[in-house]
Structure formats: C-alpha cells, structure tokens
C-alpha cells in the first residue's frame, strides 16, 4: 500500500477556496442592496432566481370547489336581501300593516307637538312617497266582491266610505288618498283669492278623546292655483294613457273617452271639490258672495265629479248665516247654473255642506226648501261643531293640556258627534223625501204641516199631506181636498201679488170638455184653482162615484188636473221641482261626523245616507282605517245574516 502523500498547506488552502465557492454564490442581503443602488453587478448570474411550483390536479379541484361554494353563498345572501327588501316594500306600502297605526302615527305626534305641523309634514311625506311609488295603498282588491257597492249620481261606487275636506286642502295628494281605499275624496276648500286663514296655532289635539279642535279659517292658495294643479294631474294621466299631454288630450279625458270619471280618474270612485267665499267678502252683499262661489266653480268644476258648497264652516265669520233659506237658495241656484255651463260633456253634481249646529226644525226645513228650489243634487250633513256640552264622558277628567285645548275657539270633531249626526241625517232624509213621490218620481205637491193656512206661496218644498182621504171618498171630495191644499200655497189677491203675477202669471185651467160652452177667464175672476171650476168639468156620475185610492199621493186625480197643479207653482217656489216632462230624483246624503268603525257606517246607511265620510278618525288611526272599516262592515253584515 502506497503511503499517502502529504499535500502542501498552500494547496489545501486553494482546495478549500474552490470547495467553498458554491456556498458563497448567493450574495448577502446587504450586498444585494448595494448593487441595486450602485452600478450593474458584474456577476448577473449571482442574482436570485424565482422558481415556480405547479399545483397538482387535486389541488385545483379543491380551489374550484371553494370558489363555487363562495359564489353560491353570495347568491343566496343577495337573494335573501332582495327578497327581504321586496317583502318589506309590500308590507310598508300596504294600508293593513300595523306599523302605520302603532308606529307611524305615534311617531308623528311625538316629533310634532303642533297638530298643524304634523299635518303638513304628513302631507309632504305622502306626496314624496307617491312620486317614488312608495306610498301606502290598499292591496288585494278588497272591493272585488262588490258587496259594499252604492249608487251615487249615476255611478256605482265600490264602497260607502269617503274622506272629508281638510285633509288635502290644496289638492296636492288626491290620487294618493284615493289609493287608501275610499270611494270619494273631497279636496279643498278653495276660495277665489288666496287667504292665510286664522293666526297660528289653530289646531289642537285631544288624544284621550281622539278628537280635534281647529280654527283654520279656510286657508287656501286660491281657486286658480288648485285648478292648475288639477289640470296638470289630468294631463299626466292622459300622457300615461297614451292620449298625449296637450289641451286636446285633456279634453278627451274630461269628456270621458278614457272610461273613468273626469275628477277621480279612477273607475268606481269620485273626487269632490269644496268651494267657499273669501273671508273679506262682505257678509251682507249677497251678489258678491254669489260671485265668489261662481268664480270657484268656473275655475274648478271641469276637474271635479262633485262640487261641494261650504256654507257651514264655524271658523269664517258670517258664513253660517248663509244657511238661511233666502241667501242659501240664491247661492245654490247660482252654483248649479254655473256648473251646468262648464266646458265638458257631463256636469258635476252639486252638494251643499250644512252645519250640525243649525238643527232646529225651522232651520232644517229652510235648508231643505233651498235644496229643492235650487236643484242641488244632495246634502253633506255634518261639519265641526262649536258646541262644547255633552262631549266629555261624565266623570272623566281631562289632562290639563287637553282641558285647556277644549276651551279654544274653533270647531270640534271627534267620535262624540256620531249620535247627533245620525239623528240629523234621519231628519234630513225624512224632510227631503217628503217632497218626493218616490214611486212616480214626481214631487208630491203637499204643503208642510207646520205652515199656516193663510194663502201664500210656500217658502219651502211642497210635502205630502199627513191626511189621506179614506177609501170610498168620492172623486169630488178628493178634488176638493186637493184644491184646499193648493189654495193654501197661493198668495192672496193683493196689489203686490198682482204686480208679481205680471212677470209670473198664474196658469189658467184648460178649456172645459164642452164645445158648446167654452170657458173664459179674466184677470178679475176668482183664483184659477177653484172648487167650482174643477167640479164643473166632471160628469154627474163622476161626482158621486167612489174612486179607488192609491198608496202614493192624493194629487193623483186626473192627468189634466195633475199637470195644471204642477205647472201652476211659481218658478220661484222653493220646491217647484220638475215639470211633468222630467223626473225628480231623490236627494243624495253624505254624512260626516264621528264615524269610527264599520258598524257605525251601516247605521249611517240605515239612517238614509248613501255614504259616510271620515277625517279625524283617519288622523288618529292612520292610513289603514278605511281597510279596517270595510272588514268591520262585512263582519257586521255577516253577523246580522246569521241572527
């Protein structure tokens, strides 16, 4: 074995350097930084290199699976959020949602201590929500069963519920209010010129009684401002329906080409516009007052289904004095004539709104007389009351703030008025129907029992006699009874009557049925309606032969006599209703005052009103009260059927 040869120390040093060179190939971090800052490195092969490691197939599948799960989670989350928003939208915009009654109303009352501020904020909010399609509305077509329909002015309304004026004073949200479910919405009142009303504060709450006291004083932006707003509403409807947005399109909608009422623009619903006089119009100038009402009618009647004449606001000095028979007759006659002149194929109906405080027999009879004399189509019975007795339950003590509010001047509205309002509706229904033979559709022509027997023209509508001749009475006796009845309505032969008859002469009887002895009359003869002249026209057999009696009116004697009696009434006679060529229709009654539930609505209908209107209950109960009242009506009807 050969001995190992020792290597020189220098050679080992060289060998070690060569062996260690690969370990020193990677530069230190400090050297790398210095090279980057300085010139380019002379050893580019010494820079670090990045190596890539490709994933295996199994790892790729796992990553894709995790990505798919994440996407599904995101999709589910997005769908859940979208569904929640959609369901929340359906809930919030449904009038039946409890949040409107239990959250919205208390919140508004908490944020706004002043009732008028709360009212204005609510109106603005509802208007803004409607513009974005987020307004509350009645969902589910609750009127599809047609079990609550009512006929009013030739329209079949979906239900007997309306919203009184005052909630939408300037006609800003009529469509949004119609969406809450009523069949009639009354906007206004409008005055010819803008007026601010009474100083603030002028609205006060009594929450414990769910009542309000207001003395607005008919604050209005003016009839022209309201007309512009309503015209824009009609044109927007015409544009949406494909008719265009110009004046021609407006006329087509107002003339009924769209198949909807020109006021409400909703099938089965109507819109009423309330008009009134300005506060500064002199109370003793009846012509100026008439001009106020006529001005409003000329401006607004084209866009209304019903014109409501307000003569019952307790907050405008002198307004309620217009409910006396003579001034009321003049105002209503002028309004009816103005409504017939509007540039539209159909004229709006005209109603008068009367006060619950004018409730004496004489006052009610005078209003009824004016209604028949003027040709008004109906009466809205009820408004706020100035009375304060019998409003608070006996033994109940109001909180101090409410007790102070009760002493404020203004009109009171609340549930406590219901019994009084229903009683008043019954009286108006009875008095209005007494002047109409419903079976024949003609006015009965009988004097009021309360009138004296002194011959004079009736101050009011002619009503049915309370005494009907017994069966078996001869035709002559029956005629004599009708003659005595009608003579009581004639003026005595005085110089004043003669002067008046020159412009409105009495109608003479037709010629007798005998050619050999024609009848002649002179101005100095006895009154045209005399018993002798009528009896002479009967044969001897007819004078003593009993005639069968009908169950309608004693005025049904002969066609000739009936027509002469009808036409002999003076044109200024209050209830000189239609002649034989036309028919008188029963007057429509709307009721407002204290209605809070469906059972009370049925009571109102049974009392003789076609429709009940609400205001204060809507303020306290929220936008869902109309839907709830419909449900209560159906429940009560079902309960009564099962009894």
XYZ file of C-alpha atoms in Angstrom:
643
model
C 0.000 0.000 0.000
C 1.472 3.220 -1.051
C 1.818 5.768 1.616
C -0.315 8.869 1.317
C 1.436 11.794 0.098
C 1.181 14.834 2.251
C -0.067 17.862 0.486
C 1.399 21.249 0.987
C -0.561 23.657 3.150
C -0.972 26.180 0.339
C -2.571 23.561 -1.872
C -5.142 22.795 0.821
C -5.941 26.453 1.114
C -6.633 26.586 -2.621
C -8.723 23.467 -2.490
C -10.769 24.812 0.337
C -11.412 28.014 -1.578
C -12.638 26.088 -4.579
C -14.800 23.884 -2.411
C -16.357 26.819 -0.600
C -17.064 28.883 -3.705
C -20.581 27.439 -4.323
C -21.595 28.292 -0.780
C -20.662 31.895 -1.365
C -22.555 32.199 -4.673
C -25.621 33.798 -3.061
C -24.945 37.396 -2.122
C -25.949 38.681 1.244
C -28.988 40.998 1.503
C -26.707 43.944 2.235
C -24.606 43.236 -0.861
C -27.731 42.957 -2.970
C -28.994 46.324 -1.780
C -25.653 47.946 -2.517
C -25.600 46.505 -6.011
C -29.080 47.789 -6.685
C -28.143 51.258 -5.540
C -24.811 51.260 -7.441
C -23.775 50.172 -10.879
C -24.812 46.974 -12.533
C -23.398 43.886 -10.962
C -20.529 42.242 -12.855
C -21.959 38.899 -11.827
C -25.529 38.783 -13.130
C -25.554 35.026 -12.673
C -25.356 35.600 -8.934
C -28.886 37.326 -8.793
C -31.572 35.255 -7.067
C -33.982 33.357 -9.264
C -37.697 32.615 -8.642
C -38.796 29.093 -9.051
C -42.482 28.123 -9.694
C -44.168 25.066 -8.358
C -47.222 23.955 -10.311
C -50.192 22.700 -8.328
C -51.404 19.232 -8.776
C -54.851 18.385 -10.311
C -56.337 17.544 -6.916
C -55.395 20.898 -5.515
C -57.066 22.716 -8.481
C -60.316 20.874 -7.950
C -60.336 21.834 -4.263
C -59.826 25.506 -5.091
C -62.631 25.463 -7.677
C -64.949 23.824 -5.155
C -64.274 26.508 -2.595
C -64.901 29.199 -5.219
C -68.254 27.624 -6.195
C -69.405 27.467 -2.586
C -68.469 31.110 -2.102
C -70.428 32.098 -5.174
C -73.475 30.155 -4.018
C -73.274 31.789 -0.614
C -73.121 35.238 -2.200
C -76.050 34.404 -4.463
C -78.128 33.180 -1.543
C -77.240 36.219 0.524
C -78.082 38.619 -2.297
C -81.370 36.831 -2.968
C -82.276 36.938 0.707
C -81.526 40.644 0.906
C -83.542 41.345 -2.273
C -86.491 39.245 -1.097
C -86.429 40.940 2.301
C -86.468 44.366 0.688
C -89.311 43.367 -1.636
C -91.401 41.860 1.161
C -90.647 44.896 3.314
C -91.804 47.127 0.476
C -95.052 45.161 0.162
C -95.598 45.350 3.910
C -94.809 49.025 4.359
C -96.923 50.078 1.388
C -99.936 48.008 2.494
C -102.527 50.004 4.417
C -103.297 46.942 6.545
C -99.787 46.914 8.040
C -99.915 47.517 11.779
C -96.856 49.744 11.606
C -98.995 52.581 10.219
C -101.268 52.566 13.244
C -98.905 51.656 16.065
C -95.621 53.204 14.912
C -96.140 55.915 12.304
C -98.982 57.823 13.988
C -97.413 57.925 17.486
C -94.060 58.877 15.968
C -95.551 61.817 14.100
C -97.315 63.022 17.234
C -94.062 62.694 19.200
C -91.954 64.575 16.635
C -94.517 67.339 16.025
C -96.149 68.799 19.074
C -98.209 71.172 16.936
C -101.046 69.355 15.150
C -100.889 71.557 12.052
C -97.141 70.959 11.672
C -97.802 67.226 11.890
C -100.498 67.556 9.249
C -98.254 69.437 6.846
C -95.356 67.005 7.382
C -97.637 64.035 6.735
C -98.953 65.612 3.539
C -95.436 66.296 2.249
C -94.284 62.778 3.147
C -97.230 61.136 1.404
C -96.685 63.331 -1.653
C -92.981 62.401 -1.831
C -93.695 58.700 -1.309
C -96.282 58.781 -4.090
C -93.800 60.303 -6.536
C -91.427 57.361 -5.919
C -94.158 54.718 -5.861
C -93.622 54.046 -2.141
C -96.932 55.395 -0.860
C -99.261 53.183 1.207
C -102.159 51.749 -0.751
C -104.926 49.232 -0.340
C -103.694 45.902 -1.667
C -105.585 42.778 -2.546
C -108.552 44.390 -4.358
C -110.750 44.294 -1.277
C -113.754 45.629 -3.226
C -113.812 42.834 -5.824
C -116.740 41.115 -4.108
C -118.980 44.140 -4.867
C -120.776 43.551 -1.563
C -120.419 47.160 -0.395
C -121.280 48.984 -3.624
C -123.588 52.006 -3.608
C -125.206 54.052 -6.387
C -124.404 57.774 -6.290
C -125.154 60.276 -9.074
C -125.337 57.511 -11.674
C -122.001 55.984 -10.617
C -121.575 52.626 -8.946
C -119.139 53.301 -6.131
C -117.085 50.453 -4.700
C -117.891 51.199 -1.063
C -119.740 53.774 1.048
C -116.663 55.456 2.549
C -115.275 58.912 1.789
C -112.570 61.276 3.059
C -113.762 64.739 4.096
C -112.237 68.021 3.009
C -109.449 69.466 5.107
C -107.067 66.553 4.867
C -105.969 67.697 1.391
C -106.678 71.407 1.447
C -104.789 72.307 -1.741
C -105.444 69.183 -3.865
C -101.839 68.018 -3.567
C -102.456 64.309 -2.925
C -105.926 63.298 -4.215
C -104.626 60.250 -6.086
C -102.623 59.058 -3.092
C -105.702 59.418 -0.880
C -107.846 57.507 -3.373
C -105.276 54.730 -3.137
C -106.102 54.293 0.561
C -109.424 52.713 -0.427
C -112.259 55.294 -0.190
C -114.801 55.821 -2.946
C -114.929 59.611 -2.559
C -112.175 62.093 -1.728
C -113.099 65.715 -1.044
C -110.371 68.310 -1.544
C -110.395 71.963 -0.546
C -111.929 74.237 0.405
C -110.908 76.645 -2.279
C -111.598 80.374 -2.237
C -111.415 82.766 -5.210
C -108.334 84.568 -3.906
C -105.567 83.154 -1.702
C -106.014 83.708 2.007
C -103.982 82.674 5.037
C -106.820 81.823 7.354
C -106.662 82.486 11.070
C -103.426 83.048 13.040
C -101.485 80.060 14.367
C -101.714 77.966 16.466
C -105.105 76.956 15.182
C -105.281 73.160 15.546
C -105.393 71.359 18.909
C -105.400 67.686 19.851
C -107.417 65.884 22.494
C -105.781 62.430 22.278
C -107.726 60.927 25.181
C -110.948 61.617 23.263
C -109.405 61.016 19.820
C -110.720 64.462 18.910
C -109.508 67.676 17.292
C -110.342 71.359 17.548
C -109.449 73.524 14.575
C -109.966 77.095 13.535
C -108.148 77.091 10.210
C -110.413 79.760 8.755
C -110.397 78.303 5.225
C -106.726 78.854 4.450
C -106.423 78.480 0.700
C -103.940 79.036 -2.102
C -106.792 80.208 -4.315
C -109.017 78.578 -6.902
C -106.650 79.269 -9.798
C -103.724 77.572 -8.050
C -105.811 74.489 -7.349
C -107.106 74.467 -10.922
C -103.552 74.468 -12.305
C -102.646 71.536 -10.062
C -105.708 69.546 -11.077
C -105.177 70.319 -14.770
C -101.612 69.033 -14.551
C -102.927 65.875 -12.900
C -105.370 65.275 -15.752
C -102.695 65.831 -18.387
C -100.271 63.465 -16.685
C -102.989 60.836 -16.667
C -103.682 61.485 -20.353
C -99.988 61.094 -21.169
C -99.733 57.828 -19.245
C -102.840 56.531 -21.027
C -101.386 57.336 -24.437
C -103.526 60.368 -25.301
C -100.730 62.918 -25.222
C -100.239 65.825 -22.871
C -101.776 68.810 -24.659
C -105.119 70.552 -24.391
C -106.775 68.127 -26.818
C -105.714 65.168 -24.695
C -107.039 66.919 -21.607
C -110.419 67.453 -23.227
C -110.640 63.810 -24.298
C -110.088 62.667 -20.730
C -112.591 65.164 -19.307
C -115.182 64.110 -21.882
C -114.932 60.512 -20.690
C -113.044 58.836 -23.536
C -110.815 57.019 -21.036
C -113.839 55.430 -19.366
C -113.142 56.936 -15.922
C -114.806 59.806 -14.040
C -113.119 63.093 -15.035
C -112.489 64.073 -11.430
C -111.132 61.000 -9.685
C -109.686 59.401 -12.853
C -110.365 56.057 -11.139
C -113.227 53.746 -12.071
C -115.771 53.380 -9.285
C -114.534 56.452 -7.386
C -115.316 60.178 -7.356
C -113.485 63.355 -6.402
C -115.317 66.283 -4.808
C -114.007 69.848 -4.765
C -115.178 72.129 -1.977
C -115.640 75.857 -2.690
C -116.229 78.773 -0.344
C -116.208 82.555 -0.221
C -113.282 84.739 0.769
C -113.141 85.974 4.316
C -113.005 89.619 3.232
C -116.116 89.401 1.038
C -118.868 91.469 2.734
C -121.382 89.274 4.542
C -124.313 91.486 3.590
C -123.514 91.614 -0.130
C -125.238 88.538 -1.495
C -124.214 89.321 -5.076
C -120.541 89.484 -4.131
C -120.875 86.220 -2.228
C -122.531 84.563 -5.210
C -119.713 85.790 -7.429
C -117.168 84.194 -5.091
C -118.778 80.800 -5.382
C -119.369 81.093 -9.116
C -115.731 82.094 -9.682
C -114.566 78.936 -7.936
C -116.993 76.795 -9.910
C -115.856 78.290 -13.223
C -112.239 77.520 -12.341
C -112.589 74.071 -10.779
C -115.778 72.363 -11.942
C -114.116 70.907 -15.065
C -111.861 68.785 -12.880
C -114.462 67.682 -10.322
C -117.097 64.985 -10.149
C -118.868 66.804 -7.311
C -118.900 70.474 -6.324
C -119.436 70.990 -2.594
C -120.733 74.386 -1.463
C -119.396 75.101 2.016
C -121.692 77.389 3.999
C -121.085 75.688 7.348
C -117.516 76.364 8.415
C -117.595 77.668 12.001
C -114.282 79.495 11.590
C -115.257 82.063 8.951
C -117.350 84.927 10.378
C -120.783 85.193 8.814
C -120.510 82.024 6.753
C -123.090 80.036 8.669
C -125.567 82.895 8.286
C -125.716 81.939 4.617
C -127.696 78.830 5.622
C -130.851 80.916 5.938
C -133.338 79.938 3.259
C -133.263 83.008 1.022
C -129.497 83.612 0.744
C -128.806 79.887 0.539
C -131.309 79.499 -2.279
C -129.693 82.339 -4.242
C -126.177 80.962 -3.770
C -127.077 77.373 -4.645
C -129.062 78.420 -7.701
C -126.096 80.400 -8.998
C -123.729 77.476 -8.360
C -125.999 74.974 -10.109
C -126.301 77.225 -13.151
C -122.542 77.764 -13.261
C -121.897 74.021 -13.009
C -124.159 73.385 -15.995
C -122.203 75.880 -18.113
C -118.799 74.224 -17.821
C -116.983 73.137 -20.955
C -117.430 69.409 -20.534
C -119.845 66.780 -21.808
C -121.122 65.988 -18.318
C -121.724 68.435 -15.497
C -120.566 67.737 -11.950
C -123.125 67.098 -9.255
C -123.641 69.882 -6.713
C -123.951 69.302 -2.968
C -124.216 71.687 -0.038
C -122.405 71.079 3.252
C -124.528 72.038 6.247
C -123.694 72.549 9.899
C -124.679 70.176 12.723
C -125.401 73.218 14.897
C -128.240 74.526 12.713
C -130.539 71.701 13.809
C -133.821 73.320 14.796
C -136.889 72.232 12.860
C -137.174 75.637 11.202
C -133.508 75.738 10.197
C -133.502 72.222 8.756
C -136.750 72.844 6.882
C -135.362 76.078 5.433
C -132.239 74.325 4.162
C -134.363 71.566 2.619
C -136.508 74.207 0.923
C -133.412 75.830 -0.577
C -132.102 72.472 -1.762
C -135.296 71.680 -3.656
C -135.677 75.199 -5.004
C -132.145 75.449 -6.400
C -131.866 71.996 -7.959
C -128.932 70.910 -5.815
C -128.274 67.183 -6.061
C -127.560 66.411 -2.433
C -126.544 67.413 1.077
C -123.467 66.673 3.171
C -124.844 66.542 6.689
C -122.315 67.460 9.354
C -119.232 69.507 9.977
C -117.300 70.518 13.061
C -119.381 71.881 15.942
C -118.944 74.987 18.061
C -120.829 73.395 20.942
C -118.909 72.012 23.902
C -121.594 70.362 26.029
C -122.070 66.583 26.200
C -118.691 65.939 24.597
C -116.686 64.545 27.506
C -117.925 61.393 29.301
C -119.475 62.128 32.654
C -116.988 61.749 35.469
C -113.934 61.812 33.209
C -111.232 64.385 33.965
C -109.219 65.656 31.029
C -105.462 66.177 31.358
C -104.590 69.824 31.918
C -103.297 70.346 28.395
C -106.429 68.847 26.829
C -108.691 70.750 29.200
C -107.066 73.982 28.023
C -107.435 72.906 24.382
C -111.136 72.227 24.888
C -111.620 75.904 25.731
C -110.047 77.038 22.469
C -112.293 78.661 19.921
C -112.963 76.557 16.821
C -114.807 73.550 15.503
C -114.746 70.291 17.468
C -114.607 66.944 15.668
C -114.491 63.510 17.219
C -116.406 60.290 17.996
C -118.727 62.117 20.391
C -120.577 63.701 17.450
C -121.780 60.431 15.971
C -125.169 60.078 17.675
C -126.075 63.685 16.963
C -125.019 63.345 13.337
C -127.055 60.176 12.747
C -130.123 61.816 14.262
C -129.676 64.801 11.954
C -129.295 62.537 8.916
C -132.623 60.881 9.709
C -134.342 64.260 9.869
C -132.866 65.427 6.569
C -133.770 62.139 4.918
C -137.371 62.390 6.097
C -137.818 66.022 5.083
C -136.143 65.587 1.717
C -138.247 62.536 0.897
C -141.478 64.170 1.962
C -141.208 66.385 -1.097
C -140.820 63.484 -3.482
C -143.200 60.746 -4.555
C -140.549 58.048 -4.901
C -142.852 55.703 -6.777
C -143.739 58.123 -9.552
C -140.574 60.216 -9.464
C -142.609 63.433 -9.241
C -142.877 65.991 -6.467
C -145.916 65.376 -4.309
C -147.033 68.997 -4.052
C -148.356 68.987 -0.485
C -147.834 71.815 1.986
C -145.793 71.488 5.140
C -147.875 70.690 8.229
C -146.089 73.468 10.097
C -147.251 76.160 7.700
C -150.269 78.284 8.492
C -153.454 78.039 6.470
C -153.155 81.629 5.273
C -152.998 81.637 1.459
C -149.430 82.256 0.397
C -146.724 80.784 -1.724
C -144.840 78.108 0.132
C -141.460 79.130 1.469
C -140.226 75.600 1.027
C -140.711 72.399 -0.818
C -144.210 71.022 -1.042
C -144.552 67.889 1.002
C -147.009 65.030 1.242
C -150.139 65.580 3.228
C -150.316 63.795 6.506
C -154.038 63.106 5.991
C -155.171 60.969 3.076
C -158.895 60.716 2.230
C -160.370 57.453 3.372
C -161.124 54.745 0.909
C -164.521 55.231 -0.663
C -164.355 59.013 -0.737
C -165.904 60.396 -3.886
C -163.788 61.910 -6.623
C -165.368 65.293 -5.960
C -164.352 65.172 -2.300
C -160.857 64.146 -3.219
C -160.571 67.007 -5.666
C -161.959 69.388 -3.074
C -159.254 68.218 -0.648
C -156.541 68.825 -3.198
C -157.970 72.253 -4.004
C -157.922 73.287 -0.358
C -154.410 72.036 -0.099
C -153.204 74.005 -3.095
C -155.109 77.160 -2.252
C -153.102 77.303 0.952
C -149.996 77.746 -1.197
C -151.390 80.667 -3.211
C -150.940 84.316 -2.427
C -153.992 86.338 -1.645
C -155.268 88.768 -4.281
C -153.261 91.807 -3.193
C -151.733 94.580 -5.348
C -148.295 93.120 -4.662
C -149.431 89.721 -5.893
C -150.966 91.290 -8.986
C -147.684 93.069 -9.770
C -145.717 89.898 -9.328
C -148.115 87.867 -11.444
C -147.461 90.112 -14.440
C -143.998 88.619 -14.747
C -145.077 85.209 -13.470
C -148.769 84.854 -14.353
C -150.858 82.092 -12.867
C -151.607 79.297 -15.292
C -155.292 79.131 -16.119
C -157.234 75.911 -16.300
C -157.623 74.272 -19.694
C -160.894 74.657 -21.554
C -163.802 72.574 -20.328
C -164.749 69.417 -22.159
C -167.777 71.049 -23.684
C -167.604 72.694 -27.068
C -170.908 74.467 -26.610
C -169.874 76.390 -23.516
C -166.180 77.281 -23.703
C -164.662 78.612 -20.546
C -163.456 82.178 -20.420
C -161.309 83.781 -17.797
C -160.390 87.305 -16.929
C -157.792 88.710 -14.576
C -160.547 89.739 -12.153
C -162.027 86.257 -11.859
C -161.658 84.034 -8.855
C -158.346 82.275 -8.458
C -157.660 79.806 -11.209
C -157.734 76.868 -8.806
C -161.308 76.975 -7.536
C -163.512 74.097 -6.486
C -166.430 75.114 -8.678
C -164.422 75.273 -11.881
C -162.985 71.801 -11.279
C -166.298 70.229 -10.319
C -167.973 71.617 -13.423
C -165.591 69.551 -15.538
C -166.863 66.307 -14.011
C -169.909 64.452 -15.200
C -172.778 63.902 -12.775
C -171.892 60.254 -12.408
C -168.295 61.051 -11.537
C -169.311 63.456 -8.804
C -170.804 60.734 -6.640
C -168.952 57.638 -7.773
C -166.218 56.472 -5.392
C -162.838 56.013 -6.984
C -160.120 53.594 -5.858
C -157.345 55.191 -3.838
C -153.702 54.518 -4.404
C -150.987 54.361 -1.764
C -148.972 57.179 -3.236
C -150.207 60.743 -3.221
C -153.615 62.422 -3.088
C -152.678 64.526 -6.100
C -153.326 61.614 -8.474
C -156.779 62.668 -9.651
C -156.631 63.250 -13.376
C -153.838 63.919 -15.840
C -155.186 67.355 -16.627
C -155.534 68.371 -13.011
C -152.185 66.906 -12.047
C -150.351 68.739 -14.784
C -152.081 72.011 -14.020
C -151.262 71.759 -10.329
C -147.620 71.069 -11.082
C -147.232 73.829 -13.604
C -149.166 76.372 -11.543
C -146.361 76.652 -8.992
C -144.379 79.821 -9.298
C -140.854 79.366 -10.699
C -139.572 80.925 -7.505
C -141.396 78.438 -5.313
C -138.711 76.540 -3.441
C -139.724 73.036 -4.315
C -141.076 73.704 -7.787
C -139.203 70.707 -8.981
C -139.540 69.131 -12.345
C -142.482 69.524 -14.592
C -144.381 66.544 -15.930
C -141.854 66.178 -18.723
C -138.993 65.484 -16.320
C -138.481 63.442 -13.189
C -137.321 64.464 -9.762
C -134.671 62.249 -8.223
C -134.195 61.567 -4.525
C -131.539 63.766 -2.998
C -128.240 62.175 -2.063
C -126.971 62.475 1.506
C -123.376 62.143 2.659
C -122.750 62.000 6.392
C -119.672 63.245 8.237
C -119.107 63.481 11.963
C -117.839 60.962 14.496
C -117.725 57.806 12.342
C -115.057 55.425 13.661
C -115.977 51.866 12.604
C -117.820 49.741 10.094
C -120.861 49.189 12.302
C -121.411 52.936 12.501
C -121.159 53.166 8.723
C -124.017 50.682 8.450
C -126.029 52.766 10.927
C -125.420 55.831 8.774
C -126.722 53.994 5.720
C -129.780 52.774 7.600
C -130.454 56.368 8.656
C -130.701 57.369 4.999
C -127.214 58.427 3.906
C -125.573 56.886 0.879
C -122.037 57.450 2.117
C -120.138 58.176 5.335
C -117.077 60.428 5.380
C -114.171 60.452 7.837
C -111.415 62.862 8.802
C -110.468 62.837 12.492
C -110.529 59.042 12.699
C -108.028 58.917 9.837
C -105.740 61.325 11.710
C -105.660 59.142 14.816
C -105.983 55.712 13.227
C -103.533 56.019 10.356
C -103.854 55.179 6.689
C -105.283 51.712 7.371
C -108.586 52.762 8.934
C -110.557 52.504 5.682
C -109.458 48.919 5.080
C -110.329 48.054 8.668
C -113.752 49.697 8.385
C -114.564 47.646 5.306
C -113.660 44.450 7.125
C -115.809 45.525 10.083
C -118.754 46.221 7.772
C -118.506 42.760 6.254
C -118.264 41.153 9.675
C -121.334 43.043 10.896
C -123.327 42.172 7.770
C -122.404 38.514 8.194
C -123.347 38.615 11.876
C -126.732 40.136 11.120
C -127.427 37.491 8.488
C -126.692 34.729 10.969
C -129.073 36.101 13.592
